[in-house]
Amino acid sequence: MESDILPSGGSDHWPISLTDAIQGTPRNKPFRFEKLWLTHLDFIQQIEQWWNEPVGIKGTKMYRLQGKLIYIKDKIKIWNQAVFGNIFKEKKKLEEQVEKIHT
């Protein structure tokens, strides 16, 4: 980790800048909604089905909503893998085939 002390700007505080130089693939990638999912005929129906499934979460309304959204996110990840597979692996394979054609 690298740090730099920044100018105080007249304050009695001295701000610092921290830079984290961790390399590699992040383990917890943020969940991203893919527009491609909307092209699948059963996607909306699946979301409705998962939303109506009981998940047995107790607590405040906001806590239950958060739990339901996490539940649906996990279901979408499984569904996406089953329906579309690993699109990045497929893309790489197609790029390699195109490269072979050009050489």
PDB file of C-alpha atoms in Angstrom:
ATOM      1  CA  MET A   1       0.000   0.000   0.000  1.00  0.00           C
ATOM      2  CA  GLU A   2       1.258   3.421  -0.934  1.00  0.00           C
ATOM      3  CA  SER A   3       0.349   6.636   0.865  1.00  0.00           C
ATOM      4  CA  ASP A   4       0.883  10.329   0.199  1.00  0.00           C
ATOM      5  CA  ILE A   5       0.255  13.281   2.503  1.00  0.00           C
ATOM      6  CA  LEU A   6      -1.792  15.920   0.705  1.00  0.00           C
ATOM      7  CA  PRO A   7      -1.707  19.698   1.323  1.00  0.00           C
ATOM      8  CA  SER A   8      -3.815  20.736   4.302  1.00  0.00           C
ATOM      9  CA  GLY A   9      -5.559  23.627   2.565  1.00  0.00           C
ATOM     10  CA  GLY A  10      -5.645  25.720   5.747  1.00  0.00           C
ATOM     11  CA  SER A  11      -7.300  23.060   7.888  1.00  0.00           C
ATOM     12  CA  ASP A  12      -5.804  21.544  11.026  1.00  0.00           C
ATOM     13  CA  HIS A  13      -6.252  18.122   9.356  1.00  0.00           C
ATOM     14  CA  TRP A  14      -3.723  16.585   6.959  1.00  0.00           C
ATOM     15  CA  PRO A  15      -5.535  14.494   4.329  1.00  0.00           C
ATOM     16  CA  ILE A  16      -3.754  11.460   2.979  1.00  0.00           C
ATOM     17  CA  SER A  17      -4.163   9.485  -0.218  1.00  0.00           C
ATOM     18  CA  LEU A  18      -4.004   5.688   0.012  1.00  0.00           C
ATOM     19  CA  THR A  19      -3.408   3.503  -3.016  1.00  0.00           C
ATOM     20  CA  ASP A  20      -3.973  -0.219  -2.856  1.00  0.00           C
ATOM     21  CA  ALA A  21      -1.969  -2.134  -5.446  1.00  0.00           C
ATOM     22  CA  ILE A  22      -3.609  -5.528  -5.122  1.00  0.00           C
ATOM     23  CA  GLN A  23      -3.486  -7.400  -8.384  1.00  0.00           C
ATOM     24  CA  GLY A  24      -5.563 -10.307  -9.533  1.00  0.00           C
ATOM     25  CA  THR A  25      -9.195 -11.081 -10.087  1.00  0.00           C
ATOM     26  CA  PRO A  26     -11.651  -9.772  -7.499  1.00  0.00           C
ATOM     27  CA  ARG A  27     -13.440 -12.598  -5.742  1.00  0.00           C
ATOM     28  CA  ASN A  28     -16.682 -10.740  -5.150  1.00  0.00           C
ATOM     29  CA  LYS A  29     -17.626  -9.256  -8.480  1.00  0.00           C
ATOM     30  CA  PRO A  30     -20.614  -6.929  -8.255  1.00  0.00           C
ATOM     31  CA  PHE A  31     -23.864  -8.287  -9.630  1.00  0.00           C
ATOM     32  CA  ARG A  32     -24.652  -6.747 -12.990  1.00  0.00           C
ATOM     33  CA  PHE A  33     -27.980  -6.953 -14.769  1.00  0.00           C
ATOM     34  CA  GLU A  34     -27.489  -8.103 -18.347  1.00  0.00           C
ATOM     35  CA  LYS A  35     -29.765  -6.660 -21.035  1.00  0.00           C
ATOM     36  CA  LEU A  36     -29.394  -9.971 -22.881  1.00  0.00           C
ATOM     37  CA  TRP A  37     -31.560 -11.660 -20.235  1.00  0.00           C
ATOM     38  CA  LEU A  38     -34.572  -9.630 -21.375  1.00  0.00           C
ATOM     39  CA  THR A  39     -34.329 -11.234 -24.821  1.00  0.00           C
ATOM     40  CA  HIS A  40     -35.020 -14.674 -23.345  1.00  0.00           C
ATOM     41  CA  LEU A  41     -38.717 -15.554 -23.552  1.00  0.00           C
ATOM     42  CA  ASP A  42     -38.937 -17.064 -20.045  1.00  0.00           C
ATOM     43  CA  PHE A  43     -36.900 -14.525 -18.068  1.00  0.00           C
ATOM     44  CA  ILE A  44     -39.753 -12.331 -16.771  1.00  0.00           C
ATOM     45  CA  GLN A  45     -41.816 -15.415 -15.956  1.00  0.00           C
ATOM     46  CA  GLN A  46     -38.863 -16.872 -14.008  1.00  0.00           C
ATOM     47  CA  ILE A  47     -38.455 -13.647 -12.012  1.00  0.00           C
ATOM     48  CA  GLU A  48     -42.158 -13.710 -11.117  1.00  0.00           C
ATOM     49  CA  GLN A  49     -41.918 -17.354 -10.058  1.00  0.00           C
ATOM     50  CA  TRP A  50     -38.844 -16.748  -7.881  1.00  0.00           C
ATOM     51  CA  TRP A  51     -40.423 -13.645  -6.344  1.00  0.00           C
ATOM     52  CA  ASN A  52     -43.492 -15.638  -5.297  1.00  0.00           C
ATOM     53  CA  GLU A  53     -41.477 -18.494  -3.757  1.00  0.00           C
ATOM     54  CA  PRO A  54     -41.397 -18.403   0.059  1.00  0.00           C
ATOM     55  CA  VAL A  55     -37.865 -17.927   1.385  1.00  0.00           C
ATOM     56  CA  GLY A  56     -38.617 -17.984   5.128  1.00  0.00           C
ATOM     57  CA  ILE A  57     -36.891 -14.722   6.006  1.00  0.00           C
ATOM     58  CA  LYS A  58     -38.071 -13.023   9.189  1.00  0.00           C
ATOM     59  CA  GLY A  59     -37.422  -9.441  10.223  1.00  0.00           C
ATOM     60  CA  THR A  60     -38.358  -5.957   9.151  1.00  0.00           C
ATOM     61  CA  LYS A  61     -39.891  -5.343   5.734  1.00  0.00           C
ATOM     62  CA  MET A  62     -36.625  -3.867   4.457  1.00  0.00           C
ATOM     63  CA  TYR A  63     -34.637  -6.861   5.760  1.00  0.00           C
ATOM     64  CA  ARG A  64     -37.075  -9.288   4.088  1.00  0.00           C
ATOM     65  CA  LEU A  65     -36.864  -7.290   0.820  1.00  0.00           C
ATOM     66  CA  GLN A  66     -33.070  -7.411   0.925  1.00  0.00           C
ATOM     67  CA  GLY A  67     -33.178 -11.163   1.566  1.00  0.00           C
ATOM     68  CA  LYS A  68     -35.606 -11.684  -1.318  1.00  0.00           C
ATOM     69  CA  LEU A  69     -33.361  -9.707  -3.690  1.00  0.00           C
ATOM     70  CA  ILE A  70     -30.312 -11.752  -2.653  1.00  0.00           C
ATOM     71  CA  TYR A  71     -32.336 -14.930  -3.199  1.00  0.00           C
ATOM     72  CA  ILE A  72     -33.385 -13.809  -6.689  1.00  0.00           C
ATOM     73  CA  LYS A  73     -29.815 -12.732  -7.532  1.00  0.00           C
ATOM     74  CA  ASP A  74     -28.564 -16.227  -6.684  1.00  0.00           C
ATOM     75  CA  LYS A  75     -31.344 -17.781  -8.778  1.00  0.00           C
ATOM     76  CA  ILE A  76     -30.491 -15.520 -11.740  1.00  0.00           C
ATOM     77  CA  LYS A  77     -26.816 -16.518 -11.564  1.00  0.00           C
ATOM     78  CA  ILE A  78     -27.733 -20.219 -11.722  1.00  0.00           C
ATOM     79  CA  TRP A  79     -30.292 -19.619 -14.486  1.00  0.00           C
ATOM     80  CA  ASN A  80     -27.819 -17.529 -16.512  1.00  0.00           C
ATOM     81  CA  GLN A  81     -25.182 -20.264 -16.356  1.00  0.00           C
ATOM     82  CA  ALA A  82     -27.717 -22.922 -17.390  1.00  0.00           C
ATOM     83  CA  VAL A  83     -29.234 -20.898 -20.249  1.00  0.00           C
ATOM     84  CA  PHE A  84     -26.314 -18.876 -21.633  1.00  0.00           C
ATOM     85  CA  GLY A  85     -23.296 -20.706 -20.217  1.00  0.00           C
ATOM     86  CA  ASN A  86     -19.945 -18.985 -19.875  1.00  0.00           C
ATOM     87  CA  ILE A  87     -20.137 -16.335 -22.583  1.00  0.00           C
ATOM     88  CA  PHE A  88     -16.562 -15.206 -21.962  1.00  0.00           C
ATOM     89  CA  LYS A  89     -15.218 -18.706 -22.610  1.00  0.00           C
ATOM     90  CA  GLU A  90     -17.341 -18.948 -25.759  1.00  0.00           C
ATOM     91  CA  LYS A  91     -16.121 -15.538 -26.929  1.00  0.00           C
ATOM     92  CA  LYS A  92     -12.499 -16.576 -26.447  1.00  0.00           C
ATOM     93  CA  LYS A  93     -13.081 -19.821 -28.340  1.00  0.00           C
ATOM     94  CA  LEU A  94     -14.672 -17.933 -31.258  1.00  0.00           C
ATOM     95  CA  GLU A  95     -11.823 -15.408 -31.319  1.00  0.00           C
ATOM     96  CA  GLU A  96      -9.320 -18.282 -31.511  1.00  0.00           C
ATOM     97  CA  GLN A  97     -11.266 -19.818 -34.420  1.00  0.00           C
ATOM     98  CA  VAL A  98     -11.280 -16.472 -36.261  1.00  0.00           C
ATOM     99  CA  GLU A  99      -7.539 -16.131 -35.627  1.00  0.00           C
ATOM    100  CA  LYS A 100      -6.939 -19.594 -37.135  1.00  0.00           C
ATOM    101  CA  ILE A 101      -8.930 -18.617 -40.212  1.00  0.00           C
ATOM    102  CA  HIS A 102      -6.834 -15.482 -40.699  1.00  0.00           C
ATOM    103  CA  THR A 103      -3.491 -17.285 -40.379  1.00  0.00           C
TER     104      THR A 103
END
